[in-house]
Amino acid sequence: MPKQETLYAVLIILVIVAGVVGYFVGSSSVPPPTTVTVPAGATLTQTVTRVSTVTTTVAPYIIPPEKIKAAWIYVGPIGDLGWSYMHDLGRRVVEKLFSSWLETTYYESVSEAELLSRIDELVRAGYSVIFTTSFEFMEKTYEASKKYPNVMFFHCSGYMRRENLGTYFADLYQVYYLNGLMAGALTKTGKIGYVAAFTIPEVIRHINAFAIGAKEVGEQLGKNIEVYVVELGAWVAPDKAVDAVRYLVDVVGVDVVAFTEDTSAIVEYAQDLYRKGKQIYVFGHYGPMYEYGPDVVVSGQLVRWEVIYADILIKIKSGVLNPTNLNNVDYWYLLNSGAVELGAHVFENGSVMMVNPKFVAELKGIYVRDKLTGEMLSVYDLVLRRYEQMKYAALLLPLQFSALTHGLENVTYIDIGGKEKKYLVSAIFDPFTGPLDGWCLYTGEKAFTEYCKKATTVSIAAGKRLGHHDLWNMDWFVSWVKYLGTR
Amino acid sequence: MSFLGNQTVLRISNIVKKFPGVVALDGVSLELYSGEIRSLLGENGSGKSTLAKVIAGIYSPDSGSIEIEGRSVRFTSPADAIRYGIFYIPQNPSLIENLTVTENILLVSKSLGLLTKVDKVREIVNEEVSKLGYQIDPDTEVSRLSYTQKQIVELVKASLLGAKILIVDEVTTYLPKVVRESFYRYMRHMKDEGRTIILITHKISEAVEVADRITILRSGVVAKTLEREEFDVDLIRKLMFGERALPTRKEHLENYTLASNRREKVELARLDNIWANDDSGNIALRGLSLKINRGEVLGVAGISGNGQKELAEVLVGLRSIKRGHYYLDGAEVTNRGVKAIRTAGVGFIPEAPLYYSFSGDLSLVENVAIASSNNFLIRWGSLATKVREFMNIYGISVSSPKALVKVLSGGNVMRLAIARELELSKKMLIAYNATRSLDEMFSETFLNTIRMLARRDNIAVVYISESLDEILAVSDKVAVISSGKIVGLFERESVDRETVEKLMVM
Amino acid sequence: MVRVGFVVTRRTKQNILMSTPVVISGSLVLGLLISYVIIWITMGIDIISFFGTFYQTITSYTGLLEPFVFLAMIGTAITIGFYGSFWNVGAEGQYVMGMLGAIFLTMFSPLNSIFTQDNVLLATLTKVVVVIFGGVLGAFWSLIPGALKAYAKVTEVPVLLLMNYIAYSISDYLTAGPWKGKYTYGYIRTDQIPESARLTTIPGLEMLRYEVLAAIVLITVFAYVLLEHTTLGLKIKFLGTNPVALKSSGYDDKVVTLLTATLSGFIAGLAGSLRLLGYDFRLPYNIGDGKTGFYGYTAILVAWLSFRNIRYVLISALIVASLNSFGYRMQMLLKGLLPPGLSAYAISLVLIGVTLVVYTIVRVLKEYSIKLVIKT
Ligand SMILES: Nc1ncnc2c1ncn2[C@@H]1O[C@H](COP(=O)(O)OP(=O)(O)OP(=O)(O)O)[C@@H](O)[C@H]1O
Ligand SMILES: [Mg+2]
């Protein structure tokens, strides 16, 4: 039909006109994609947009970039106080701090399925440093790093690395241990609940550390400490999390709850119970959640991703890191680095409230023995002492930067001869020190550690301190942790 | 003629209305007077409905002007026209099917801020309907009404809302005699009140009987407006159809009829004690039996709503049979579905082809293809050729075979249904009020064709109609249906009109 | 007293300005302008960067390709359903079933051994089988509501929606239970399918796979031929516009309903299996939390935009994909300008929402004229 054809013609003309207009508008506003090329000898692809390879045989040299455009990709919304919010806080800090040479942007609520499209867009928009902040993004980030060899990728919490893909993580297990000490002092029933997002090694580690702390104190007070774990199967699942707490409190009979779930729902629920006359102790997770439950939050864990982000970006700016040398970049920052903190609240002046004042008196009134020295002290003082013991580890920090040196992290002392002789390398104290007994959550083929590949129980000899590899792959629970499954 | 009859209420001048590929109105000028019944005549596709729709504000004309009582108006919607008291009752009832009669009327009257009380409306509806010598329960859902009943409701709606100019588009075609007469009375009454009625009809005799003036449309122009004293059936025919009008005459048909053959009756189909329900689950056919012979036109006479619709549906397989047997061509086809019956060579021309046969939103070719394409791939080329042939032979005026069926004029839709179905009628044809919307000349041609088919091709025809005249003209045998049963069966030679009429109302 | 009412009448005059291509592109332009005004008022973005970003979006074909192909495939599936008045809002579930089918055959059936051998030809043939199997599961998933509609007169829409949730639950059950992976590091998810079972990336078009390209071409051609040139397609059109006419032509409307549902579900299922083999490689847990990208739902918008016209599916898919992607890009632009508490993610929803609302209004105005009547 001729009429139909005219219409198609009109449509096509419209599209062309729109295209031309768009081109001028677009080209006047959008800077061309910048090429961040750091030739370092060998064969390198020169540009972001073209896939042609230019063989350069110049000697390795580094051109630190003038300006850096860095992008963050978050798995969840940044509105909540959890994981993505804290990453974005880190982004905001470095953006301001380095405003003279750093430009940042982010995508939130990105699903794994969309990740590659989003990365494509970022690269086309000239972003040359991309942080992907979810374990789920690991394989796709790896794929993207192969596709864009001149872009630097940093993946949080994963283990796949390439010359232009590094990894980083700030771990909370020491803080969980400190929370555990308080939990063991405060629980009346001896039953403690833990709501886990997934039972991945990271969370297992946190649960164990928490359980170890609780038992250290609780046992001395004559309590039979048991930690009950419910798994959610999701990072963000406020409704499920509250259901799980309800189950733990009403059915199992716990009176302390810690959790790994990216919202403040559990804290709010506990505060609600308090208002109805039931005291439950909770520990804030990840963000400063004290304000959501001033009567129930004892303490918690805080994270400061900006410590890592600042380090990475400074090293890029100064030419230390470039797309050819990230193979071994694997940040593993603990309490000593300042990337994690004990507490659930940050005061206006920037200092951290480590323990909710409401519970300080009670904690100061409960006395236990320090198992290292045998001396009696209040639980409050024990927490502070352990905090300091783990916080002070001057030499640990450089070791925590690279996959090459992680193996040294559980070396407490080295003998350097001379009059110093016993030189302190890592922290004086670490919660994962034997004797410890446990049972394997994953066994056989599904296990990650040698212990559980071979047996179904684990027994760590007295005095043995677990190494990076053991911690990173942890697939077993200490014997007083009870796993209740996915709910 | 009343004294008021000279005042011009509506003057339209030089109205042009074009549709893609068609000029439906090509400069129509017309003056309507208060207190007159004006009949609008013209063959199928001549522009009657289009003109009516322009007056009623449904279409806006491409050019030309409309004046009401001397003031120039421009309607942008039917509501505009309704505000001037212009009401249009369309060829295809446009009531909302799943509302009751009362609700349908309330809907319009509320939007005009007139009657808003349910009880009041119900009462008035009852009254008005019975004034027409008819009966309809105001609380029935419209979907359960017959075509004719729906038009009555439309009529009542218009008169309730105080129509000053009422346009009725082929409402009268199948009205039972009594109702028709009370409708005429009703019109005359309106006319005496100084209102104006535009009566679109295909029955020349009807126009001659009731109209004060007749305007004849031909291919979108006014051929002539005749005053009452100029009325002459032959002249009107000639104005309507041109020279073609001459050879087809009543007598012609009669002669053909008389030459009926005396072939031996061979049974093709048989209904044995058939019971079936209507749409709302009430019994519609109660033990109906009928023998259908090859080469014979079997007329089924009856008053609307006595099971004709259900009988037609049973015959084509659309309605399930509760009890009884249906044999076709030596095999039992009781509840065997439409396909078994259709593939045996049965054609079906319903009174509402847009409901039964076609999808108005699809094109002519597609609507022909659905009934005749058996291959996996459709051969559009040859189908288009076929449709063009249909268009030529059956005089269907439309821009192209790819046009949508819904743009066809009412009569042309029926012509397309006839064209398609006659071809499918290898053994039997079921027709139900098949001349609705056809112009007189085409009706005659059609009736002729049916008889010819029966004679020449030995096809069995079941001709169900609410028009006794047609039945008497076309049938070899006449069956009378009443309350879902055959109450009388006559050979052509022995049929007597009065007896049949009596049986019909039994 | 003042009374206000609407008088709605069906338009009969075909206006060239109201033809479908013009309506679609016009709604897009108008929708963008209105969105711009909203964003400008709330956040004060200048028009140059707004449309500049839009331009960037539509020229960044790499980012668009992947959502485009899936929206186009599933959009086609749903459109076929629309033709037959089978309102397939269950494409999401059918898509998930396609994924389940694909991962089942590649990982948990004897076919798995084929992918561990080095026989490229055999692996390729098996991939075809796997993709088709996904389609079959999708078809089955759609057949259930289809059969309920045809034989029990149950409205399909709620059933289809329900089927989506059932598909999610089945997927989650399998992912957390029997199919839970060994190499998942404690996460609940399946393992990845073997390398040799994955689809092949097209060099230069990283977001596309050869097999997906072939599928989209085949599906488009198939749908076009089906609807324009086959008796079955014609029957589907009659089913959608006047089932009585279909019946009185001797066809069983129930059977045609089943066929429509099957075809629609089959294509949605194909999209699912292609997705799994080409992009996702495994099933995630909580798949209903947006892990599917909600393509099955978003594609309803594609079908709606190209309302019962198979010719406009591709352009509609492109528009929806662009708007979606544009919304994401707006996040970059709006960073820091967003009022606290408002997620930038909402922007893409605003864009898509406004455009579709505009489109819907224009469509209604195309078919009907609506007049406000005020009476005193
Ligand atoms: N909406 C439309 N689009 C396209 N063509 C149309 C439309 N409406 C009517 N026509 C065409 O205009 C012409 C006149 O149609 P109209 O319905 O006015 O005829 P009519 O005189 O009422 O015929 P009938 O006696 O069959 O009802 C026909 O050729 C018809 O196909
Ligand atoms: Mg007409």
PDB file of C-alpha atoms in Angstrom, chain A residues 241-395:
ATOM      1  CA  ALA A 241      15.313 -11.621  58.104  1.00  0.00           C
ATOM      2  CA  VAL A 242      12.627 -10.477  60.504  1.00  0.00           C
ATOM      3  CA  ASP A 243      10.846 -13.819  60.101  1.00  0.00           C
ATOM      4  CA  ALA A 244      14.072 -15.578  60.954  1.00  0.00           C
ATOM      5  CA  VAL A 245      14.562 -13.479  64.100  1.00  0.00           C
ATOM      6  CA  ARG A 246      11.008 -14.095  65.142  1.00  0.00           C
ATOM      7  CA  TYR A 247      11.635 -17.814  64.802  1.00  0.00           C
ATOM      8  CA  LEU A 248      14.916 -17.655  66.707  1.00  0.00           C
ATOM      9  CA  VAL A 249      13.424 -15.660  69.555  1.00  0.00           C
ATOM     10  CA  ASP A 250      10.036 -17.312  69.845  1.00  0.00           C
ATOM     11  CA  VAL A 251      10.856 -20.917  69.043  1.00  0.00           C
ATOM     12  CA  VAL A 252      14.550 -21.396  69.711  1.00  0.00           C
ATOM     13  CA  GLY A 253      14.635 -19.002  72.648  1.00  0.00           C
ATOM     14  CA  VAL A 254      17.660 -16.869  71.833  1.00  0.00           C
ATOM     15  CA  ASP A 255      18.129 -13.469  73.463  1.00  0.00           C
ATOM     16  CA  VAL A 256      21.060 -12.152  71.415  1.00  0.00           C
ATOM     17  CA  VAL A 257      21.058 -11.772  67.652  1.00  0.00           C
ATOM     18  CA  ALA A 258      23.783 -10.930  65.219  1.00  0.00           C
ATOM     19  CA  PHE A 259      23.295 -10.920  61.494  1.00  0.00           C
ATOM     20  CA  THR A 260      24.567 -10.491  57.969  1.00  0.00           C
ATOM     21  CA  GLU A 261      21.748  -8.893  56.050  1.00  0.00           C
ATOM     22  CA  ASP A 262      22.037  -5.577  54.321  1.00  0.00           C
ATOM     23  CA  THR A 263      19.261  -3.636  55.982  1.00  0.00           C
ATOM     24  CA  SER A 264      18.431  -2.373  59.433  1.00  0.00           C
ATOM     25  CA  ALA A 265      15.246  -4.445  59.584  1.00  0.00           C
ATOM     26  CA  ILE A 266      16.431  -6.747  62.357  1.00  0.00           C
ATOM     27  CA  VAL A 267      17.540  -3.832  64.528  1.00  0.00           C
ATOM     28  CA  GLU A 268      14.213  -2.102  64.043  1.00  0.00           C
ATOM     29  CA  TYR A 269      12.383  -5.296  64.877  1.00  0.00           C
ATOM     30  CA  ALA A 270      14.383  -5.757  68.087  1.00  0.00           C
ATOM     31  CA  GLN A 271      13.684  -2.158  69.092  1.00  0.00           C
ATOM     32  CA  ASP A 272      10.044  -2.897  68.481  1.00  0.00           C
ATOM     33  CA  LEU A 273      10.183  -5.913  70.777  1.00  0.00           C
ATOM     34  CA  TYR A 274      11.873  -3.752  73.382  1.00  0.00           C
ATOM     35  CA  ARG A 275       9.009  -1.315  73.236  1.00  0.00           C
ATOM     36  CA  LYS A 276       6.697  -4.241  73.816  1.00  0.00           C
ATOM     37  CA  GLY A 277       8.722  -5.203  76.866  1.00  0.00           C
ATOM     38  CA  LYS A 278      11.123  -7.814  75.570  1.00  0.00           C
ATOM     39  CA  GLN A 279      14.876  -7.160  75.704  1.00  0.00           C
ATOM     40  CA  ILE A 280      16.865  -8.665  72.874  1.00  0.00           C
ATOM     41  CA  TYR A 281      20.502  -7.715  72.310  1.00  0.00           C
ATOM     42  CA  VAL A 282      21.569  -7.093  68.753  1.00  0.00           C
ATOM     43  CA  PHE A 283      24.752  -6.070  66.994  1.00  0.00           C
ATOM     44  CA  GLY A 284      24.614  -3.625  64.111  1.00  0.00           C
ATOM     45  CA  HIS A 285      25.954  -4.858  60.845  1.00  0.00           C
ATOM     46  CA  TYR A 286      28.017  -2.889  58.400  1.00  0.00           C
ATOM     47  CA  GLY A 287      26.544   0.548  58.797  1.00  0.00           C
ATOM     48  CA  PRO A 288      25.903   2.708  61.857  1.00  0.00           C
ATOM     49  CA  MET A 289      22.580   1.227  62.921  1.00  0.00           C
ATOM     50  CA  TYR A 290      22.555   2.407  66.528  1.00  0.00           C
ATOM     51  CA  GLU A 291      19.939   5.054  65.842  1.00  0.00           C
ATOM     52  CA  TYR A 292      17.473   2.438  64.695  1.00  0.00           C
ATOM     53  CA  GLY A 293      17.681   0.601  68.001  1.00  0.00           C
ATOM     54  CA  PRO A 294      19.177   2.679  70.823  1.00  0.00           C
ATOM     55  CA  ASP A 295      17.829   0.309  73.444  1.00  0.00           C
ATOM     56  CA  VAL A 296      18.890  -2.924  71.824  1.00  0.00           C
ATOM     57  CA  VAL A 297      22.078  -2.326  69.849  1.00  0.00           C
ATOM     58  CA  VAL A 298      25.045  -3.270  72.036  1.00  0.00           C
ATOM     59  CA  SER A 299      27.722  -2.678  69.482  1.00  0.00           C
ATOM     60  CA  GLY A 300      28.404  -3.839  65.956  1.00  0.00           C
ATOM     61  CA  GLN A 301      30.749  -3.770  63.013  1.00  0.00           C
ATOM     62  CA  LEU A 302      31.491  -0.805  60.851  1.00  0.00           C
ATOM     63  CA  VAL A 303      33.357  -0.744  57.598  1.00  0.00           C
ATOM     64  CA  ARG A 304      35.384   2.022  55.989  1.00  0.00           C
ATOM     65  CA  TRP A 305      35.846   1.088  52.368  1.00  0.00           C
ATOM     66  CA  GLU A 306      37.318   4.520  51.742  1.00  0.00           C
ATOM     67  CA  VAL A 307      40.540   3.305  53.347  1.00  0.00           C
ATOM     68  CA  ILE A 308      40.953   0.787  50.551  1.00  0.00           C
ATOM     69  CA  TYR A 309      39.550   2.979  47.796  1.00  0.00           C
ATOM     70  CA  ALA A 310      41.883   5.816  48.699  1.00  0.00           C
ATOM     71  CA  ASP A 311      44.823   3.456  48.689  1.00  0.00           C
ATOM     72  CA  ILE A 312      43.956   2.001  45.290  1.00  0.00           C
ATOM     73  CA  LEU A 313      43.314   5.362  43.671  1.00  0.00           C
ATOM     74  CA  ILE A 314      46.467   6.957  45.062  1.00  0.00           C
ATOM     75  CA  LYS A 315      48.448   4.050  43.755  1.00  0.00           C
ATOM     76  CA  ILE A 316      46.886   4.431  40.331  1.00  0.00           C
ATOM     77  CA  LYS A 317      47.443   8.145  40.299  1.00  0.00           C
ATOM     78  CA  SER A 318      51.069   7.723  41.239  1.00  0.00           C
ATOM     79  CA  GLY A 319      51.601   5.044  38.657  1.00  0.00           C
ATOM     80  CA  VAL A 320      52.046   2.165  41.061  1.00  0.00           C
ATOM     81  CA  LEU A 321      49.016   0.300  39.820  1.00  0.00           C
ATOM     82  CA  ASN A 322      48.249   0.023  36.155  1.00  0.00           C
ATOM     83  CA  PRO A 323      46.416  -2.398  33.892  1.00  0.00           C
ATOM     84  CA  THR A 324      49.401  -4.666  33.614  1.00  0.00           C
ATOM     85  CA  ASN A 325      50.216  -5.399  37.212  1.00  0.00           C
ATOM     86  CA  LEU A 326      47.123  -6.184  39.176  1.00  0.00           C
ATOM     87  CA  ASN A 327      47.608  -9.969  39.149  1.00  0.00           C
ATOM     88  CA  ASN A 328      48.510 -10.088  42.798  1.00  0.00           C
ATOM     89  CA  VAL A 329      46.643  -7.088  44.093  1.00  0.00           C
ATOM     90  CA  ASP A 330      44.413  -8.610  46.745  1.00  0.00           C
ATOM     91  CA  TYR A 331      43.608  -6.343  49.652  1.00  0.00           C
ATOM     92  CA  TRP A 332      42.659  -8.203  52.824  1.00  0.00           C
ATOM     93  CA  TYR A 333      42.238  -5.496  55.392  1.00  0.00           C
ATOM     94  CA  LEU A 334      41.477  -6.193  59.031  1.00  0.00           C
ATOM     95  CA  LEU A 335      41.067  -4.171  62.195  1.00  0.00           C
ATOM     96  CA  ASN A 336      44.703  -3.069  62.094  1.00  0.00           C
ATOM     97  CA  SER A 337      44.165  -1.268  58.780  1.00  0.00           C
ATOM     98  CA  GLY A 338      41.348   0.952  59.965  1.00  0.00           C
ATOM     99  CA  ALA A 339      39.105  -0.352  57.191  1.00  0.00           C
ATOM    100  CA  VAL A 340      36.902  -1.982  59.804  1.00  0.00           C
ATOM    101  CA  GLU A 341      35.816  -0.743  63.190  1.00  0.00           C
ATOM    102  CA  LEU A 342      34.100  -1.910  66.321  1.00  0.00           C
ATOM    103  CA  GLY A 343      30.881  -0.005  67.007  1.00  0.00           C
ATOM    104  CA  ALA A 344      27.464   0.884  65.728  1.00  0.00           C
ATOM    105  CA  HIS A 345      27.555   4.637  65.766  1.00  0.00           C
ATOM    106  CA  VAL A 346      29.735   7.474  64.551  1.00  0.00           C
ATOM    107  CA  PHE A 347      29.634  10.703  66.527  1.00  0.00           C
ATOM    108  CA  GLU A 348      29.496  14.038  64.811  1.00  0.00           C
ATOM    109  CA  ASN A 349      33.164  14.661  65.439  1.00  0.00           C
ATOM    110  CA  GLY A 350      33.966  11.466  63.567  1.00  0.00           C
ATOM    111  CA  SER A 351      34.889   9.287  66.513  1.00  0.00           C
ATOM    112  CA  VAL A 352      33.218   5.943  66.967  1.00  0.00           C
ATOM    113  CA  MET A 353      30.978   4.869  69.789  1.00  0.00           C
ATOM    114  CA  MET A 354      32.334   1.396  70.439  1.00  0.00           C
ATOM    115  CA  VAL A 355      29.798   0.238  72.990  1.00  0.00           C
ATOM    116  CA  ASN A 356      26.327   1.584  73.593  1.00  0.00           C
ATOM    117  CA  PRO A 357      26.572   3.598  76.887  1.00  0.00           C
ATOM    118  CA  LYS A 358      23.358   1.945  78.002  1.00  0.00           C
ATOM    119  CA  PHE A 359      25.170  -1.390  78.357  1.00  0.00           C
ATOM    120  CA  VAL A 360      28.579  -0.152  79.493  1.00  0.00           C
ATOM    121  CA  ALA A 361      27.810  -0.349  83.217  1.00  0.00           C
ATOM    122  CA  GLU A 362      26.497  -3.876  82.926  1.00  0.00           C
ATOM    123  CA  LEU A 363      29.550  -5.004  80.964  1.00  0.00           C
ATOM    124  CA  LYS A 364      31.827  -3.322  83.452  1.00  0.00           C
ATOM    125  CA  GLY A 365      30.163  -5.258  86.240  1.00  0.00           C
ATOM    126  CA  ILE A 366      30.779  -8.719  84.842  1.00  0.00           C
ATOM    127  CA  TYR A 367      34.199 -10.137  85.641  1.00  0.00           C
ATOM    128  CA  VAL A 368      36.057 -12.803  83.741  1.00  0.00           C
ATOM    129  CA  ARG A 369      39.592 -14.055  83.400  1.00  0.00           C
ATOM    130  CA  ASP A 370      41.792 -13.138  80.435  1.00  0.00           C
ATOM    131  CA  LYS A 371      42.780 -16.524  79.104  1.00  0.00           C
ATOM    132  CA  LEU A 372      46.108 -15.179  77.876  1.00  0.00           C
ATOM    133  CA  THR A 373      47.281 -13.761  81.189  1.00  0.00           C
ATOM    134  CA  GLY A 374      45.002 -15.323  83.746  1.00  0.00           C
ATOM    135  CA  GLU A 375      44.176 -11.937  85.171  1.00  0.00           C
ATOM    136  CA  MET A 376      40.598 -10.984  86.215  1.00  0.00           C
ATOM    137  CA  LEU A 377      38.985  -8.023  84.523  1.00  0.00           C
ATOM    138  CA  SER A 378      35.582  -6.775  83.478  1.00  0.00           C
ATOM    139  CA  VAL A 379      34.197  -7.873  80.142  1.00  0.00           C
ATOM    140  CA  TYR A 380      34.267  -4.254  79.047  1.00  0.00           C
ATOM    141  CA  ASP A 381      37.976  -4.072  79.757  1.00  0.00           C
ATOM    142  CA  LEU A 382      38.534  -7.408  78.053  1.00  0.00           C
ATOM    143  CA  VAL A 383      36.898  -6.083  74.910  1.00  0.00           C
ATOM    144  CA  LEU A 384      39.104  -3.000  74.930  1.00  0.00           C
ATOM    145  CA  ARG A 385      42.201  -5.051  75.593  1.00  0.00           C
ATOM    146  CA  ARG A 386      41.524  -7.462  72.745  1.00  0.00           C
ATOM    147  CA  TYR A 387      40.644  -4.548  70.504  1.00  0.00           C
ATOM    148  CA  GLU A 388      44.008  -3.001  71.120  1.00  0.00           C
ATOM    149  CA  GLN A 389      45.821  -6.272  70.719  1.00  0.00           C
ATOM    150  CA  MET A 390      44.365  -6.750  67.269  1.00  0.00           C
ATOM    151  CA  LYS A 391      44.518  -3.133  66.273  1.00  0.00           C
ATOM    152  CA  TYR A 392      48.213  -2.895  66.830  1.00  0.00           C
ATOM    153  CA  ALA A 393      50.069  -4.834  64.140  1.00  0.00           C
ATOM    154  CA  ALA A 394      52.274  -2.420  62.321  1.00  0.00           C
ATOM    155  CA  LEU A 395      53.903  -4.829  59.934  1.00  0.00           C
TER     156      LEU A 395
END
